[in-house]
């Protein structure tokens, strides 16, 4: 009892001391604190993202500043069963199971809806309200209903024409960049003529981007990813080495899974991870057990060393089994200058403003005053990397472009500019794959930005209850 009274008194005294000595907002120490790169980042995001996401920004902001959630990707080269068992005992859920269950739910729901529509039509016909089937709705027979797959059900859905973008359409182009201030970046010491840098995104060549809906997302059988359900904030135990001396799983932001799934890797593929360090997404790709040949590339030597250390931690006998057998290659090249490799799949996970990181970590922060030029040049670099991937990929091959930023300029804006350049410089036909229907079964796992905010890709937005991302990804396929 005495101890509690003493503690309360001490707390009160401390409180009085600190409130009495709290500095005014104009005090140097308060001003200095507000000048941290993370404060600049917050100011920048508040300014720009409020315009982009409107009333949703406050919730996204809460998510960005909240506790980030992770997933655990099982290492198939460790004692897989033991790791899976332990994770499941801790209440973690297999993402493939969640995806499949929800896909079945959606299929059932669509079938019910169709059956109801069918019954409704039948009733109307019996009552003489309609004489013929509505020509815009295909006639549905009960036997059809029983056998309809998700793809078939969705194929009768109405096409969302708002996602068909014309490169010449000034409205859609403007919507990608309208929130960029024309004369300055707020919160900086100097006013930088940012408009010059974004003139790069100007409208130009009369070209049409083809967007095709995709209904299927293949979840590889051997890819075991564990997550906690919405509102469950349990954390994964640190990975452990097992008897083969490799770690049992890799912990990463859940958003990282989607760009790799979007690649649609298949057995025998040659895969290039153009900006691979530290190697999280290469790791997922390798865990599908599909690619025959994986190149993990990064421009920076220190970052390449991080890839090597991840590979050493997760793949035993790396030299003998992987490097010498030419199954994995680690290279240190500027992604813009890679010019050969016959790749079926390329991931372009570009350097970006790393929005979550920029708000929490002041070291190596892209909002540091000394990195202004680098930051402004990001879209140009991102676009050049994507253009090179689109030139490099084999006919029929897939390129996935991804960032961990919410910025429409770095996301859809860069895709737009890269496509424009490809059309100007080559005669390749590139199709954008709208994964909307295929991603629907993930609705209980991820919070996706409403497609009205998006033109080409998909965006996982931070959300307090299911706090992954931000992750933007866009799937592009080379047709000719
Ligand atoms: N994909 C990685 C993963 O999942 O672990 C994260 C990649 S990180 C977002 C971006 C990487 O791009 C950084 O490691 C950076 O060094 C690299 N990078 C920057 N400029 C590059 C360039 N011109 N060519 C290749 N890599 C580059």
XYZ file of N, CA and C in Angstrom, residues 334-451:
354
model
N 23.398 -2.291 -62.950
C 22.287 -1.344 -63.010
C 21.191 -2.003 -63.856
N 20.012 -2.143 -63.285
C 18.915 -2.834 -63.974
C 18.609 -2.242 -65.336
N 18.928 -0.984 -65.540
C 18.631 -0.330 -66.814
C 19.527 -0.839 -67.933
N 20.650 -1.480 -67.544
C 21.571 -1.891 -68.602
C 21.626 -3.410 -68.803
N 20.755 -4.151 -68.133
C 20.734 -5.608 -68.390
C 20.180 -5.795 -69.800
N 20.902 -6.534 -70.648
C 20.430 -6.617 -72.037
C 20.305 -8.037 -72.561
N 20.520 -9.033 -71.718
C 20.255 -10.401 -72.202
C 19.814 -11.301 -71.057
N 19.290 -12.462 -71.415
C 18.889 -13.412 -70.375
C 17.667 -14.246 -70.696
N 16.949 -13.958 -71.776
C 15.745 -14.735 -72.164
C 14.826 -15.013 -70.976
N 14.371 -13.970 -70.354
C 13.557 -14.179 -69.148
C 12.067 -14.306 -69.471
N 11.432 -15.295 -68.817
C 9.980 -15.472 -68.968
C 9.242 -14.572 -67.993
N 9.885 -14.282 -66.871
C 9.256 -13.487 -65.827
C 10.281 -12.485 -65.280
N 9.837 -11.238 -65.135
C 10.740 -10.233 -64.550
C 9.982 -9.449 -63.479
N 10.590 -9.339 -62.321
C 10.015 -8.508 -61.268
C 10.826 -7.217 -61.192
N 10.110 -6.081 -61.229
C 10.772 -4.779 -61.148
C 10.266 -4.106 -59.873
N 10.882 -4.467 -58.761
C 10.456 -3.960 -57.448
C 11.362 -2.764 -57.128
N 10.969 -1.616 -57.619
C 11.874 -0.468 -57.724
C 12.170 0.248 -56.396
N 13.289 0.993 -56.370
C 13.503 1.888 -55.232
C 12.402 2.946 -55.272
N 11.864 3.308 -54.110
C 10.745 4.266 -54.087
C 10.809 5.075 -52.789
N 9.758 5.789 -52.478
C 9.788 6.604 -51.250
C 9.548 5.755 -49.991
N 9.381 4.437 -50.158
C 9.181 3.498 -49.043
C 8.390 4.178 -47.909
N 7.117 4.452 -48.203
C 6.324 5.350 -47.356
C 6.316 4.994 -45.871
N 6.136 3.722 -45.557
C 6.052 3.366 -44.137
C 7.405 3.597 -43.458
N 8.440 3.153 -44.130
C 9.787 3.279 -43.591
C 10.151 4.767 -43.407
N 9.756 5.601 -44.386
C 10.101 7.025 -44.316
C 9.459 7.723 -43.126
N 8.373 7.144 -42.609
C 7.701 7.768 -41.464
C 8.261 7.304 -40.137
N 9.018 6.222 -40.158
C 9.439 5.652 -38.884
C 10.941 5.645 -38.673
N 11.699 5.711 -39.751
C 13.142 5.560 -39.602
C 13.863 6.778 -40.193
N 14.649 7.447 -39.373
C 15.322 8.646 -39.875
C 16.663 8.367 -40.550
N 17.205 7.172 -40.312
C 18.469 6.822 -40.972
C 18.186 6.505 -42.426
N 19.040 6.942 -43.274
C 18.942 6.604 -44.689
C 17.557 6.932 -45.278
N 16.942 7.992 -44.745
C 15.585 8.351 -45.142
C 15.615 9.164 -46.448
N 14.766 8.803 -47.401
C 14.743 9.464 -48.721
C 14.270 10.920 -48.608
N 13.694 11.297 -47.451
C 13.250 12.679 -47.246
C 14.334 13.533 -46.583
N 15.552 12.983 -46.433
C 16.658 13.788 -45.913
C 16.955 14.895 -46.918
N 17.270 16.109 -46.447
C 17.520 17.202 -47.393
C 18.560 16.830 -48.452
N 19.568 16.081 -48.083
C 20.620 15.719 -49.040
C 20.149 14.757 -50.121
N 18.935 14.235 -49.995
C 18.480 13.249 -50.984
C 17.327 13.768 -51.850
N 17.149 15.123 -51.833
C 16.032 15.710 -52.590
C 16.087 15.329 -54.067
N 17.271 15.507 -54.670
C 17.402 15.241 -56.110
C 17.065 13.795 -56.413
N 17.617 12.918 -55.568
C 17.388 11.482 -55.753
C 15.888 11.187 -55.703
N 15.206 11.840 -54.747
C 13.771 11.603 -54.595
C 12.990 12.087 -55.819
N 13.366 13.277 -56.276
C 12.649 13.817 -57.433
C 12.903 13.005 -58.699
N 14.051 12.375 -58.737
C 14.404 11.599 -59.936
C 13.843 10.173 -59.890
N 13.222 9.821 -58.756
C 12.746 8.435 -58.617
C 11.847 7.968 -59.768
N 10.799 8.749 -60.132
C 9.908 8.259 -61.196
C 10.646 7.994 -62.506
N 11.643 8.817 -62.781
C 12.398 8.654 -64.017
C 13.166 7.334 -63.985
N 13.816 7.077 -62.842
C 14.585 5.840 -62.682
C 13.649 4.631 -62.728
N 12.515 4.755 -62.014
C 11.560 3.638 -61.962
C 11.061 3.306 -63.359
N 10.740 4.356 -64.115
C 10.221 4.152 -65.459
C 11.285 3.515 -66.360
N 12.540 3.974 -66.233
C 13.606 3.419 -67.076
C 13.824 1.931 -66.758
N 13.709 1.568 -65.476
C 13.877 0.156 -65.104
C 12.749 -0.685 -65.701
N 11.520 -0.150 -65.626
C 10.376 -0.893 -66.169
C 10.483 -1.007 -67.687
N 10.895 0.081 -68.339
C 11.038 0.040 -69.803
C 12.034 -1.050 -70.184
N 13.147 -1.121 -69.461
C 14.141 -2.125 -69.822
C 13.586 -3.539 -69.634
N 12.815 -3.731 -68.553
C 12.232 -5.065 -68.322
C 11.283 -5.428 -69.455
N 10.496 -4.443 -69.921
C 9.534 -4.718 -70.997
C 10.249 -5.016 -72.323
N 11.468 -4.457 -72.470
C 12.238 -4.738 -73.685
C 12.899 -6.112 -73.591
N 13.221 -6.489 -72.350
C 14.021 -7.690 -72.108
C 13.194 -8.964 -72.079
N 11.942 -8.854 -71.637
C 11.142 -10.058 -71.387
C 10.818 -10.778 -72.702
N 10.759 -12.102 -72.633
C 10.428 -12.924 -73.800
C 8.992 -12.664 -74.262
N 8.722 -12.970 -75.521
C 7.357 -12.866 -76.047
C 6.440 -13.771 -75.212
N 5.305 -13.258 -74.794
C 4.382 -14.039 -73.951
C 4.729 -13.934 -72.469
N 5.881 -13.358 -72.191
C 6.352 -13.274 -70.805
C 5.647 -12.182 -70.004
N 5.885 -12.217 -68.690
C 5.197 -11.297 -67.782
C 6.209 -10.449 -67.012
N 5.876 -9.165 -66.886
C 6.670 -8.259 -66.048
C 5.738 -7.746 -64.952
N 6.189 -7.793 -63.717
C 5.405 -7.173 -62.641
C 6.214 -6.000 -62.102
N 5.553 -4.856 -62.073
C 6.165 -3.641 -61.540
C 5.602 -3.427 -60.141
N 6.466 -3.148 -59.154
C 5.922 -2.935 -57.804
C 6.702 -1.890 -57.020
N 6.005 -1.288 -56.057
C 6.621 -0.308 -55.153
C 6.025 -0.523 -53.760
N 6.618 0.142 -52.771
C 5.953 0.141 -51.458
C 5.581 1.588 -51.120
N 5.012 2.252 -52.119
C 4.587 3.639 -51.959
C 3.111 3.779 -52.350
N 2.478 4.811 -51.787
C 1.078 5.103 -52.136
C 0.990 6.099 -53.285
N 2.140 6.623 -53.707
C 2.155 7.717 -54.667
C 1.681 7.301 -56.062
N 0.611 7.915 -56.575
C 0.137 7.561 -57.923
C 1.180 7.865 -58.993
N 2.061 8.817 -58.723
C 3.108 9.111 -59.696
C 4.071 7.934 -59.817
N 4.505 7.424 -58.660
C 5.461 6.309 -58.681
C 4.791 4.994 -59.076
N 3.472 4.952 -59.001
C 2.754 3.713 -59.312
C 2.174 3.756 -60.729
N 0.887 4.060 -60.843
C 0.273 4.079 -62.175
C 0.964 5.073 -63.114
N 1.455 6.176 -62.567
C 2.110 7.199 -63.395
C 3.332 6.635 -64.096
N 4.111 5.861 -63.393
C 5.321 5.273 -63.983
C 4.940 4.213 -65.024
N 3.936 3.410 -64.725
C 3.495 2.390 -65.689
C 3.069 3.096 -66.977
N 2.327 4.174 -66.804
C 1.845 4.953 -67.940
C 3.005 5.438 -68.810
N 3.995 6.007 -68.169
C 5.115 6.571 -68.921
C 5.960 5.496 -69.585
N 6.117 4.373 -68.894
C 6.907 3.282 -69.464
C 6.205 2.738 -70.709
N 4.880 2.586 -70.617
C 4.137 2.085 -71.777
C 4.262 3.040 -72.949
N 4.177 4.322 -72.617
C 4.264 5.339 -73.655
C 5.617 5.226 -74.377
N 6.674 5.067 -73.597
C 8.015 4.973 -74.192
C 8.156 3.699 -75.028
N 7.602 2.596 -74.528
C 7.683 1.333 -75.271
C 6.978 1.468 -76.611
N 5.816 2.118 -76.592
C 5.077 2.290 -77.842
C 5.805 3.221 -78.812
N 6.499 4.179 -78.238
C 7.225 5.105 -79.107
C 8.471 4.455 -79.710
N 9.130 3.594 -78.928
C 10.431 3.082 -79.360
C 10.400 1.689 -79.977
N 9.340 0.934 -79.729
C 9.309 -0.443 -80.248
C 7.937 -0.709 -80.862
N 7.802 -1.890 -81.477
C 6.445 -2.234 -81.944
C 5.867 -3.383 -81.120
N 6.270 -3.438 -79.875
C 5.766 -4.486 -78.980
C 4.354 -4.179 -78.527
N 3.574 -5.227 -78.399
C 2.250 -5.020 -77.817
C 2.286 -5.507 -76.374
N 1.932 -4.608 -75.481
C 1.931 -4.941 -74.051
C 0.496 -4.810 -73.541
N 0.070 -5.816 -72.798
C -1.281 -5.781 -72.234
C -1.190 -5.675 -70.720
N -2.050 -4.841 -70.153
C -2.097 -4.732 -68.694
C -3.131 -5.715 -68.184
N -2.761 -6.474 -67.199
C -3.681 -7.467 -66.648
C -4.354 -6.885 -65.410
N -5.658 -6.738 -65.491
C -6.422 -6.259 -64.336
C -6.749 -7.476 -63.466
N -6.051 -7.569 -62.335
C -6.201 -8.751 -61.480
C -7.382 -8.638 -60.514
N -8.182 -7.584 -60.671
C -9.299 -7.348 -59.741
C -10.081 -8.610 -59.378
N -10.678 -9.291 -60.383
C -11.471 -10.491 -60.036
C -10.617 -11.578 -59.377
N -9.387 -11.737 -59.856
C -8.532 -12.801 -59.310
C -8.134 -12.520 -57.857
N -8.093 -11.243 -57.499
C -7.669 -10.888 -56.131
C -8.831 -10.873 -55.143
N -10.072 -10.926 -55.680
C -11.250 -10.820 -54.800
C -11.195 -11.784 -53.609
N -10.774 -13.028 -53.788
C -10.746 -13.943 -52.632
C -9.751 -13.544 -51.541
N -8.959 -12.533 -51.796
C -8.023 -12.061 -50.766
C -8.638 -10.957 -49.902
N -9.937 -10.682 -50.124
C -10.514 -9.499 -49.469
C -10.500 -9.580 -47.945
N -10.401 -10.802 -47.371
C -10.330 -10.890 -45.907
C -8.904 -10.829 -45.393
N -7.966 -10.874 -46.315
C -6.552 -10.855 -45.902
C -5.951 -9.462 -46.075
N -6.261 -8.840 -47.207
C -5.680 -7.527 -47.499
C -6.765 -6.473 -47.639
N -6.366 -5.247 -47.400
C -7.252 -4.122 -47.685
C -6.730 -3.480 -48.975
N -7.517 -3.571 -50.040
C -7.094 -2.993 -51.322
C -7.699 -1.619 -51.503
N -6.942 -0.736 -52.129
C -7.490 0.583 -52.460
C -8.612 0.390 -53.460
N -9.652 1.170 -53.302
C -10.757 1.135 -54.239
C -10.215 1.376 -55.652
N -10.705 0.586 -56.616
C -10.161 0.706 -57.969
C -10.431 2.073 -58.595
